[in-house]
Structures are given as structure tokens and as C-alpha cells.
Coordinates of C-alpha atoms and ligand atoms in Angstrom, one line a residue:
M1 CA 0.2 0.0 -0.2
P2 CA 1.5 3.4 -0.9
T3 CA 2.9 5.7 1.8
A4 CA 0.6 8.9 3.0
P5 CA 0.8 11.6 0.6
T6 CA 1.8 15.2 1.6
N7 CA 0.8 17.9 -0.7
P8 CA -2.1 19.9 0.6
A9 CA -4.3 20.5 -2.6
A10 CA -6.7 23.2 -3.0
A11 CA -4.3 26.1 -1.5
A12 CA -4.9 29.8 -0.9
P13 CA -4.9 31.3 -4.4
P14 CA -1.7 33.2 -5.6
A15 CA -1.7 36.9 -4.6
H16 CA -0.8 38.0 -8.2
P17 CA -2.6 36.0 -10.9
T18 CA -0.4 35.0 -14.2
S19 CA -1.6 35.2 -17.7
P20 CA -2.4 31.9 -19.1
A21 CA 0.4 30.6 -21.0
R22 CA -1.5 27.7 -22.8
Q23 CA -5.0 27.1 -23.9
F24 CA -7.0 23.9 -23.7
D25 CA -10.7 23.0 -24.7
V26 CA -10.9 21.2 -21.3
V27 CA -8.8 21.1 -18.0
V28 CA -9.6 18.3 -15.7
V29 CA -8.6 18.8 -11.9
G30 CA -7.7 15.7 -10.2
G31 CA -5.8 12.7 -11.3
G32 CA -7.1 10.0 -9.6
I33 CA -9.1 6.9 -11.2
V34 CA -12.1 9.2 -11.9
G35 CA -10.3 12.2 -13.3
T36 CA -8.4 10.2 -15.6
A37 CA -11.2 8.0 -16.7
T38 CA -13.1 11.1 -17.6
A39 CA -10.1 12.5 -19.6
M40 CA -9.9 9.2 -21.4
A41 CA -13.4 9.2 -22.1
L42 CA -13.5 12.7 -23.7
L43 CA -10.4 12.1 -25.8
R44 CA -11.8 8.9 -27.1
D45 CA -15.4 10.4 -27.8
A46 CA -13.4 13.2 -29.8
A47 CA -11.4 10.9 -31.6
A48 CA -14.4 8.5 -32.5
S49 CA -16.1 11.6 -34.1
G50 CA -13.0 13.0 -35.8
R51 CA -12.8 16.2 -33.4
S52 CA -9.7 17.6 -32.4
L53 CA -9.7 18.3 -28.7
S54 CA -7.0 19.7 -26.3
L55 CA -7.1 18.4 -22.7
L56 CA -5.2 18.8 -19.6
V57 CA -5.5 16.9 -16.5
V58 CA -3.8 18.6 -13.3
E59 CA -2.8 17.0 -10.3
A60 CA -1.4 18.3 -7.3
E61 CA 0.7 15.4 -6.2
P62 CA 3.8 14.3 -7.7
R63 CA 2.3 11.3 -9.1
L64 CA -1.0 10.2 -10.0
A65 CA -3.5 7.9 -7.8
R66 CA -2.0 9.1 -4.6
H67 CA -5.2 9.5 -2.3
Q68 CA -8.5 7.3 -2.5
T69 CA -7.6 5.5 -5.8
G70 CA -4.1 4.3 -4.6
N71 CA -5.2 3.6 -1.0
N72 CA -8.3 1.1 -1.5
S73 CA -9.1 -2.5 -1.1
G74 CA -8.4 -3.1 -4.9
V75 CA -11.7 -4.8 -5.2
I76 CA -13.7 -5.0 -8.4
H77 CA -17.2 -4.5 -7.3
S78 CA -19.8 -6.8 -8.7
G79 CA -22.9 -4.4 -8.2
L80 CA -24.6 -6.5 -5.4
Y81 CA -25.0 -3.7 -2.7
Y82 CA -26.6 -0.8 -4.6
K83 CA -30.4 0.2 -4.9
P84 CA -31.6 -0.7 -8.3
G85 CA -31.8 2.1 -10.8
S86 CA -29.3 4.1 -8.9
L87 CA -26.1 5.5 -10.5
K88 CA -24.3 3.4 -8.3
A89 CA -25.9 0.3 -9.3
T90 CA -25.9 0.9 -13.0
L91 CA -22.6 2.3 -13.3
C92 CA -21.1 -0.3 -11.1
V93 CA -22.3 -3.2 -13.0
E94 CA -21.4 -1.4 -16.5
G95 CA -18.0 -0.3 -15.1
R96 CA -17.3 -3.8 -13.8
K97 CA -17.6 -5.4 -17.1
A98 CA -15.5 -2.4 -18.9
M99 CA -13.0 -2.6 -16.1
Y100 CA -12.3 -6.6 -17.0
A101 CA -12.0 -5.8 -20.6
F102 CA -10.1 -2.9 -20.3
C103 CA -7.3 -4.8 -17.9
Q104 CA -7.7 -7.6 -20.4
E105 CA -6.9 -5.1 -23.4
H106 CA -4.0 -3.3 -21.8
G107 CA -2.4 -6.3 -19.7
V108 CA -3.5 -5.0 -16.4
R109 CA -3.1 -7.8 -13.8
H110 CA -6.3 -8.7 -12.3
E111 CA -8.2 -11.7 -11.3
C112 CA -12.1 -12.7 -11.2
C113 CA -11.9 -14.8 -8.2
G114 CA -15.8 -14.2 -6.6
K115 CA -16.4 -13.3 -3.2
V116 CA -18.6 -14.5 -0.1
V117 CA -21.0 -12.4 2.0
V118 CA -21.5 -14.2 5.2
A119 CA -24.5 -13.9 7.8
T120 CA -22.9 -14.6 11.0
R121 CA -26.3 -14.4 13.1
E122 CA -29.9 -15.2 12.2
S123 CA -30.4 -11.4 12.9
E124 CA -28.8 -10.7 9.7
L125 CA -30.7 -12.7 7.4
P126 CA -33.2 -10.2 6.4
A127 CA -30.4 -8.2 5.2
L128 CA -28.9 -10.9 3.3
D129 CA -32.2 -11.3 1.6
E130 CA -32.4 -8.0 0.7
L131 CA -28.6 -8.3 -0.8
E132 CA -29.5 -11.4 -2.8
R133 CA -32.9 -9.5 -4.2
R134 CA -30.8 -6.4 -5.0
G135 CA -28.0 -8.6 -6.6
K136 CA -30.5 -10.2 -8.9
A137 CA -32.3 -7.0 -9.8
N138 CA -29.0 -5.5 -10.7
G139 CA -28.4 -8.2 -13.2
L140 CA -25.8 -10.0 -11.4
A141 CA -24.8 -13.3 -13.0
G142 CA -24.3 -16.5 -10.7
I143 CA -25.4 -15.1 -7.3
R144 CA -26.2 -18.2 -5.3
R145 CA -27.4 -18.6 -1.7
L146 CA -25.2 -20.6 0.6
G147 CA -26.0 -22.9 3.7
A148 CA -23.5 -23.0 6.6
E149 CA -21.9 -26.2 5.1
E150 CA -21.7 -24.6 1.6
L151 CA -20.0 -21.5 2.9
R152 CA -17.3 -23.6 4.3
E153 CA -16.6 -25.5 0.9
H154 CA -15.7 -21.8 -0.3
E155 CA -14.2 -20.4 2.6
P156 CA -12.9 -23.3 5.1
H157 CA -12.4 -21.2 8.2
L158 CA -15.5 -19.2 8.0
A159 CA -18.1 -19.0 10.7
G160 CA -21.6 -18.0 9.6
V161 CA -25.2 -19.3 9.3
A162 CA -25.7 -18.5 5.6
G163 CA -24.2 -16.7 2.9
L164 CA -24.2 -15.6 -0.5
H165 CA -21.5 -16.4 -3.4
V166 CA -20.7 -13.5 -5.7
P167 CA -18.8 -14.8 -8.7
E168 CA -18.3 -11.9 -10.6
T169 CA -16.3 -10.0 -8.1
G170 CA -12.4 -9.7 -8.7
I171 CA -9.2 -8.0 -7.5
V172 CA -6.9 -5.5 -9.1
D173 CA -4.3 -3.0 -8.3
Y174 CA -6.0 0.4 -9.2
T175 CA -2.9 2.3 -9.3
A176 CA -1.9 0.3 -12.1
V177 CA -5.2 1.1 -14.0
T178 CA -4.9 4.8 -13.4
E179 CA -1.4 4.6 -15.2
A180 CA -2.8 2.6 -18.0
Y181 CA -5.7 5.3 -18.4
A182 CA -3.0 7.6 -18.3
K183 CA -1.3 6.0 -21.2
V184 CA -4.1 6.1 -23.5
I185 CA -4.4 9.7 -22.4
R186 CA -1.1 10.5 -23.7
S187 CA -1.5 8.5 -26.9
L188 CA -4.6 10.4 -27.7
G189 CA -2.8 13.9 -27.4
G190 CA -4.1 14.9 -23.9
E191 CA -1.6 16.4 -21.0
I192 CA -1.2 15.3 -17.5
W193 CA 0.7 17.6 -15.2
T194 CA 1.7 16.5 -11.9
D195 CA 2.9 19.0 -9.1
A196 CA 0.2 21.3 -10.7
G197 CA -2.3 21.7 -7.9
A198 CA -5.5 24.0 -9.3
R199 CA -5.4 27.3 -6.7
A200 CA -7.9 29.5 -8.3
V201 CA -10.3 29.5 -10.9
R202 CA -11.7 32.9 -12.8
A203 CA -13.8 33.6 -15.5
Q204 CA -12.8 35.4 -18.6
S205 CA -14.7 38.0 -20.6
D206 CA -15.3 35.6 -23.6
G207 CA -16.9 33.0 -21.1
G208 CA -14.0 30.8 -21.2
L209 CA -12.0 30.4 -17.7
V210 CA -8.6 30.5 -16.5
V211 CA -7.2 28.1 -14.1
E212 CA -4.2 29.1 -11.7
T213 CA -2.1 25.9 -11.0
E214 CA 1.1 25.3 -9.3
R215 CA 2.8 25.4 -12.7
G216 CA 1.2 28.3 -14.0
A217 CA -1.9 29.6 -15.4
V218 CA -4.0 28.0 -18.3
A219 CA -7.0 29.0 -20.0
C220 CA -9.9 26.5 -21.2
R221 CA -13.0 26.5 -22.6
G222 CA -14.4 24.2 -19.9
L223 CA -13.6 22.4 -16.6
V224 CA -14.4 19.1 -14.9
N225 CA -13.7 18.7 -11.0
C226 CA -12.6 15.3 -10.2
A227 CA -10.7 16.3 -7.1
G228 CA -12.0 13.7 -4.8
L229 CA -11.4 15.0 -1.0
Q230 CA -11.2 18.3 -2.3
S231 CA -13.8 18.3 -4.7
D232 CA -16.3 20.8 -2.5
R233 CA -13.5 23.2 -2.3
I234 CA -13.0 23.3 -5.8
A235 CA -16.5 23.3 -6.9
R236 CA -16.7 26.6 -4.4
M237 CA -13.7 28.0 -6.0
C238 CA -15.3 27.8 -9.2
G239 CA -18.1 29.9 -8.1
A240 CA -20.5 26.9 -7.7
N241 CA -22.5 26.3 -4.5
P242 CA -22.5 22.6 -3.8
D243 CA -24.8 21.7 -0.9
V244 CA -22.8 18.9 0.6
R245 CA -19.7 19.1 2.4
I246 CA -17.0 16.3 2.0
V247 CA -16.5 14.5 5.3
P248 CA -13.3 12.2 5.6
F249 CA -13.6 8.8 6.9
R250 CA -10.4 7.0 7.3
G251 CA -10.1 3.3 6.9
E252 CA -7.4 1.4 8.3
Y253 CA -6.2 -2.0 7.4
Y254 CA -4.2 -4.7 9.2
T255 CA -2.3 -7.4 7.0
L256 CA -2.6 -11.2 7.8
S257 CA 0.8 -12.6 8.6
P258 CA 2.1 -15.0 6.0
Q259 CA 1.8 -18.1 7.7
R260 CA -2.0 -17.3 8.2
Q261 CA -2.9 -16.2 4.8
S262 CA -4.2 -19.7 4.1
L263 CA -7.2 -18.6 6.3
V264 CA -8.5 -16.8 3.3
R265 CA -8.8 -18.2 -0.2
N266 CA -10.5 -14.9 -1.7
L267 CA -12.8 -12.2 -0.4
I268 CA -14.9 -12.5 2.7
Y269 CA -17.4 -9.9 3.7
P270 CA -19.9 -9.4 6.3
V271 CA -23.5 -8.0 5.8
P272 CA -23.2 -4.4 5.9
D273 CA -25.3 -2.4 8.1
P274 CA -27.9 -1.0 5.7
R275 CA -27.8 2.6 7.6
F276 CA -24.1 3.1 6.3
P277 CA -22.7 3.3 3.0
F278 CA -19.5 1.5 4.2
L279 CA -19.2 -2.5 3.8
G280 CA -17.7 -3.6 7.2
V281 CA -14.4 -4.9 7.9
H282 CA -13.6 -7.7 5.4
F283 CA -10.8 -9.7 4.3
T284 CA -9.5 -9.1 1.0
R285 CA -6.6 -11.3 -0.9
M286 CA -4.5 -8.7 -2.9
I287 CA -3.8 -8.8 -6.5
G288 CA -0.1 -8.3 -5.5
G289 CA 0.0 -11.0 -2.8
G290 CA -1.1 -10.9 0.6
V291 CA -4.6 -10.6 2.8
E292 CA -5.4 -7.5 4.2
A293 CA -8.2 -7.3 6.7
G294 CA -10.2 -4.1 7.1
P295 CA -11.0 -1.1 6.5
N296 CA -12.8 0.3 9.2
A297 CA -14.5 3.8 8.7
V298 CA -13.3 6.4 11.4
L299 CA -14.1 9.9 11.1
A300 CA -10.7 11.8 10.3
L301 CA -9.6 15.2 11.5
A302 CA -7.8 15.9 8.3
R303 CA -8.7 15.2 4.6
H304 CA -5.5 13.7 4.2
G305 CA -5.6 12.3 7.5
Y306 CA -3.7 8.9 7.1
H307 CA -2.7 8.5 10.6
R308 CA -4.7 8.6 13.9
T309 CA -2.9 11.5 14.8
A310 CA -3.3 13.6 11.6
F311 CA -5.1 17.1 12.4
S312 CA -5.6 19.9 10.4
L313 CA -7.3 22.8 11.5
R314 CA -8.9 23.9 8.5
D315 CA -10.4 20.7 7.9
S316 CA -11.6 20.1 11.2
Y317 CA -13.1 23.7 11.0
D318 CA -14.8 22.9 7.9
T319 CA -16.4 19.9 9.3
G320 CA -17.3 21.3 12.7
T321 CA -19.2 24.3 11.3
F322 CA -21.4 22.2 9.0
V323 CA -24.7 22.1 10.2
G324 CA -24.9 18.6 8.4
F325 CA -22.0 17.3 10.9
W326 CA -24.1 17.8 14.1
R327 CA -27.1 16.3 12.6
M328 CA -25.3 13.1 11.5
A329 CA -23.3 13.2 14.9
R330 CA -26.7 13.2 17.0
K331 CA -27.9 10.2 15.2
H332 CA -24.7 7.9 15.1
W333 CA -22.4 9.2 17.5
K334 CA -22.7 5.5 19.1
T335 CA -21.3 3.8 15.8
G336 CA -18.9 6.6 15.9
F337 CA -17.4 5.9 19.1
G338 CA -17.5 2.4 18.3
E339 CA -15.2 2.9 15.1
L340 CA -12.9 5.3 17.2
H341 CA -12.5 2.3 19.8
R342 CA -11.6 -0.2 16.8
S343 CA -9.5 2.1 15.7
F344 CA -7.3 2.3 18.9
S345 CA -7.8 -1.2 20.0
K346 CA -6.4 -4.0 18.1
R347 CA -8.4 -6.4 20.1
A348 CA -11.4 -4.6 19.4
F349 CA -10.7 -4.7 15.5
L350 CA -10.0 -8.7 15.9
S351 CA -13.0 -9.2 17.8
A352 CA -15.1 -7.6 14.5
L353 CA -12.8 -10.0 12.1
R354 CA -13.5 -13.1 14.6
R355 CA -17.2 -12.9 13.8
L356 CA -16.0 -14.0 10.4
I357 CA -13.1 -16.4 11.2
P358 CA -13.0 -17.2 14.8
E359 CA -9.3 -18.9 14.7
L360 CA -7.8 -15.7 14.4
E361 CA -5.4 -14.5 17.1
L362 CA -3.9 -11.1 18.0
G363 CA -0.6 -12.1 16.6
D364 CA -1.9 -12.8 13.1
L365 CA -2.4 -9.2 12.5
T366 CA 0.3 -6.5 11.6
P367 CA -1.1 -2.9 11.4
G368 CA -1.2 -2.4 7.3
G369 CA -2.1 1.1 5.4
A370 CA -4.8 3.4 5.7
G371 CA -7.0 5.0 3.1
V372 CA -9.1 8.1 3.4
R373 CA -12.7 8.2 2.1
A374 CA -14.3 11.3 0.5
Q375 CA -17.6 11.0 1.9
A376 CA -20.4 13.9 0.8
L377 CA -22.6 14.7 3.8
D378 CA -25.8 16.6 3.2
R379 CA -27.4 19.6 5.4
T380 CA -29.7 17.3 6.7
G381 CA -27.1 15.0 8.2
A382 CA -27.2 12.1 5.6
L383 CA -24.2 10.4 4.2
V384 CA -24.9 10.9 0.1
D385 CA -25.6 7.5 -0.8
D386 CA -25.4 7.9 -4.5
F387 CA -22.7 9.2 -6.7
R388 CA -23.3 13.0 -7.1
I389 CA -22.4 14.8 -10.1
V390 CA -23.7 18.2 -10.9
Q391 CA -23.2 20.6 -13.8
G392 CA -22.4 24.3 -13.9
N393 CA -21.8 26.9 -16.3
R394 CA -19.3 25.1 -18.6
M395 CA -18.4 22.7 -15.6
V396 CA -19.2 19.5 -14.3
H397 CA -18.2 18.5 -10.7
V398 CA -18.4 15.3 -9.2
L399 CA -19.0 15.5 -5.4
N400 CA -19.5 12.3 -4.3
A401 CA -17.8 9.4 -5.8
P402 CA -16.9 6.7 -2.9
S403 CA -16.9 3.2 -3.4
P404 CA -17.4 1.5 -6.0
A405 CA -16.2 4.3 -8.0
A406 CA -13.0 2.9 -8.9
T407 CA -14.5 -0.1 -10.4
A408 CA -17.1 2.1 -12.2
S409 CA -14.5 4.7 -12.9
I410 CA -14.8 3.8 -17.0
S411 CA -18.9 4.2 -17.0
I412 CA -18.6 7.2 -14.8
G413 CA -15.8 8.6 -16.9
R414 CA -18.3 8.1 -20.2
H415 CA -21.2 9.5 -18.1
V416 CA -19.1 12.7 -17.0
A417 CA -17.8 13.1 -20.7
K418 CA -21.4 13.2 -21.7
L419 CA -22.4 15.8 -19.2
A420 CA -19.2 18.0 -20.0
A421 CA -20.0 17.6 -23.6
E422 CA -23.4 19.0 -23.4
Q423 CA -22.3 21.7 -21.2
L424 CA -19.0 23.0 -23.0
G425 CA -20.8 22.4 -26.4
L426 CA -18.1 19.7 -27.4
A427 CA -20.2 17.9 -29.9
R428 CA -19.9 21.1 -32.0
P429 CA -16.6 21.4 -34.1
V430 CA -13.8 22.5 -31.7
A431 CA -12.2 25.9 -32.6
A432 CA -8.8 26.0 -33.5
G433 CA -6.0 27.7 -31.1
Ligands
FAD501 C1 -10.2 2.7 2.3 C2 -10.9 2.7 0.7 C3 -11.2 1.3 0.4 C4 -12.0 1.6 -0.9 N1 -12.1 0.3 -1.6 C5 -12.5 0.1 -2.7 C6 -12.6 -1.0 -3.6 O1 -12.2 -1.9 -3.1 N2 -13.2 -0.9 -4.8 C7 -13.8 0.2 -5.2 O2 -14.1 0.1 -6.4 N3 -13.8 1.5 -4.6 C8 -13.1 1.4 -3.7 N4 -13.0 2.5 -2.7 C9 -13.4 4.0 -3.4 C10 -12.4 4.1 -4.7 O3 -11.0 4.2 -4.1 C11 -12.8 5.9 -4.8 O4 -14.2 5.9 -5.1 C12 -12.0 6.2 -5.8 O5 -10.5 6.1 -5.9 C13 -12.4 8.1 -6.3 O6 -11.2 8.4 -7.1 P1 -11.2 10.0 -7.8 O7 -10.4 10.0 -8.6 O8 -12.5 10.4 -7.4 O9 -10.6 10.4 -6.0 P2 -9.1 10.4 -5.6 O10 -8.3 8.9 -6.0 O11 -8.8 10.7 -4.6 O12 -8.3 11.2 -6.6 C14 -8.3 12.8 -6.6 C15 -7.5 13.5 -7.0 O13 -7.6 14.8 -7.0 C16 -6.5 15.6 -6.7 N5 -6.7 17.0 -6.1 C17 -7.2 17.3 -5.2 N6 -7.2 18.8 -5.0 C18 -6.7 19.3 -6.3 C19 -6.2 20.6 -6.9 N7 -6.6 21.7 -6.2 N8 -5.8 20.4 -7.9 C20 -5.3 19.3 -8.6 N9 -5.4 17.9 -8.2 C21 -6.2 17.9 -7.1 C22 -5.7 14.6 -5.5 O14 -4.4 14.7 -5.4 C23 -6.2 13.3 -6.0 O15 -5.2 12.8 -6.9 C24 -12.2 2.8 -1.5 C25 -11.9 3.8 -0.8 C26 -11.0 3.9 0.2 C27 -10.8 5.2 0.8

């Protein structure tokens, strides 16, 4: 798992705006998997219709995929969990198929290994029924209900009363996928600038925009905001008024010691708590080797809060002054404290994992990495469940793209590219210059 990045994105605007040295049709802010997938879709659409399109991706960090994309579980989700008809359900199912096809075509290592979801108590059976119903409604092939004995045919060390086998789930390295998207972008004439955080956006008299980046100013006809943990701030920087606030939730992992990795064949998930968009701590065999356990979901005091002690005054102030945060806290404080306890107590983390694999011992777990989820929260205190993508004048803002957005990235990219094309008039021939 990559180490924690350091670059504070979306910093204060420069005191002296510079004149744009270059002109692009589109600037994409954010070089994670969603930004690069969007850039790839825009360039592919332009190439397919014989239009020229000049496009720049600006990324604040020295490398692509250093935040959510490079610090996740690496699971290709099937589309099991999501409300039928939601953007998450349709884009995940379509995106999963596109992800397997892309990896196949571009030689990105991946595996369609399947997973089991396990009900550990009778009280979880109604939620398991609902997952099965959703999976079938979302068109998943081959999902099968398992009894306690059948569960152990898939995962011999499991404890559970019933489960679901989901054969279309897989594993991949999303940093490698992002790098492969970047190759396609460059091959189609797109540019990618790293160490180029967007610091300010201003409108020009001709309706175009100037984006001030850490590598100078660029002019563009339109902008797509895929800045993940900073996406609400970029939207505000662009003059939009997003009705949500990004609240960071850290997900911490342990790794299984090499001699105990045989406890897990593939992927083992609990039945998730339907009140939250998080899936509960699970076991994941990684494509590069090893088995991870986690992630939990702890409120982070910094948007780049990869460690328990990480604190940002600006980020905490932004969270604490948002009315939706206090409404959420009133409703879910107990769960929040439970997650915090699990973050500080390895024993508490172990006991959540032991519900799935009772043989697991404290010494089998070594602290692993962490990722921070960019979870949008609305003013009512609800964690926004679906992907949220909004259009503005010559802009598209991706304001909520949590899991399964890595899986769904190709289809999210196509969806955003379509909105951007409408918004920017890209269906028309692009003027030279
Ligand atoms: C712990 C964890 C586990 C997960 N597991 C899975 C999984 O197994 N499967 C799955 O499908 N999804 C998973 N997800 C979700 C998935 O990782 C995200 O949905 C996805 O990576 C979002 O991609 P993104 O491009 O929107 O965000 P990011 O990857 O965060 O990219 C945003 C980029 O914008 C850049 N940026 C920010 N501000 C600026 C600025 N001012 N100028 C320029 N650039 C800027 C950042 O540096 C960053 O690189 C997981 C997420 C987490 C945190």
C-alpha cells in the first residue's frame, strides 16, 4: 500500500494571478481514477467523432492516484449492494464489465475470483435476503445462496449461518489501472501535469476560464472537477455552491501474517449495516499478494488524515461548522465511538474480524496502511449514498464518488464526459487555437 501523500491541495489563491501561457478545450482537475477515466472518455469520444480536443489533467501530487485510488481495497465490485436504478448500481455493473475488458486489453493484472458475503447471526438474514434481491435486480450472474456447510466449501475457516456467493467480484491494483488510463490519454494527445494543484479559477470575458495551477495559469473552455477529497472546495473555488460537504472517513487495514494467509482463499465480507454506505471490515486477497483485513470507517480530523494523530485545523473547522455534521453526529454518535475504539484497540478490531474467522489470533495481524474516503454529507446529516455529479456553467463537478467508484470509473468517466460535452458544446467542432 502506498505511503501517505503530503501535498495540501486546493491551497490559497496566488496573490498575483498570472496570464495563461496555454489554452485547452478542457481542464480536468484531479489525477485519480475518476479524473483520468473522464479525460480518457472525452478524448476517445473526440477521436471517434473525428474532432480535435485539447485536454489537460492537473494533479496536485507528484504522482497520479496518491489518494483514494492508491489506498483502497483493490476490489472490482460486482454491483451487489446498490439500490436498483441508482447511478451506483448502473455505473458499477457497466463499469465492472468495462474494467475487466480494459484490464484484459491493456495487460493490467487482475483476477475475477468471486467473494462470499456471510451472515454470522440469524438476525442478519433479512439483510442478506435484501442483498440477494438487489443483486438479482442489478443483473448479477451466478449469485447463489449458501448454507452454513456450503460456505465452508468456499472458505473453510469461516463461521456463518448463511451466505451469498458472488462470482463476478474480482481484484486489481487501481494505481496500475490509473497508469494505464494515463497511457491512453497521452496516446490520444492529452496532457497530464503533476505537481500542478489548481489554486484558483476565474472567468474570462469570452465565457472561458483561467485555472491558476502551481505550474502556471492555463485558459480553457470548460472544467471538470474530479478532486476527490477536495471536490467541494474546488466547486466553491469555481463559484458553484455545492449543498454538500466532504467529510473524511479513514479506513485502516491490518495485514495477515504470511503463515496465516491460508485462512482466506479469496474475499470474505460481512453483511453490511444498511444505515451506512460502508461495507464493514472484510478480508481481501490482494492482486500483488498478501491478505488485508479492514477497512474500518473512522471520522478523520484531516482530509489527508492517513494516521490516527493527523489533524488539520482547516479541515476540522470545515467539518465542525457544517450543520449536517452535527445532525449526523446526533444520530450516529454511538457507531462513531465504536469505530474510534476499534481504531485504537487492536483487540476490538480482532473481535470484529473473529465474527467471520473465529480462529484468528491477535498475533496474526500486523498494522497495514490506510485510506481516506471522500464522503459527501448533506445538510440534513445524511451521508450521500449515490454518486453525485452536478453541472455548472461550462463545468461538471463530481461531488460524491466513493466506493465503488474505482470499479465504476470507466462508466463514470463516460457519464461525466457526456455531461461535459453538453455543457461545453463539445459536440460542435472545436475552434482551433
Ligand atoms: C479505504 C478505501 C477502500 C476502498 N475500496 C474500494 C474498492 O475496493 N473498490 C472500489 O471500487 N472502490 C473502493 N474505494 C473507493 C475508491 O477508491 C474511490 O471511489 C475512487 O478512488 C475515487 O477516485 P477519485 O479519482 O474520485 O478520487 P482520488 O483518487 O482521491 O483522486 C482525486 C485527485 O484529485 C487531486 N486533487 C485534489 N485537489 C486538487 C487540486 N486542487 N488540483 C489538482 N488536483 C487535486 C488529488 O491529489 C487526487 O489525486 C475505496 C476507498 C477507500 C478510501
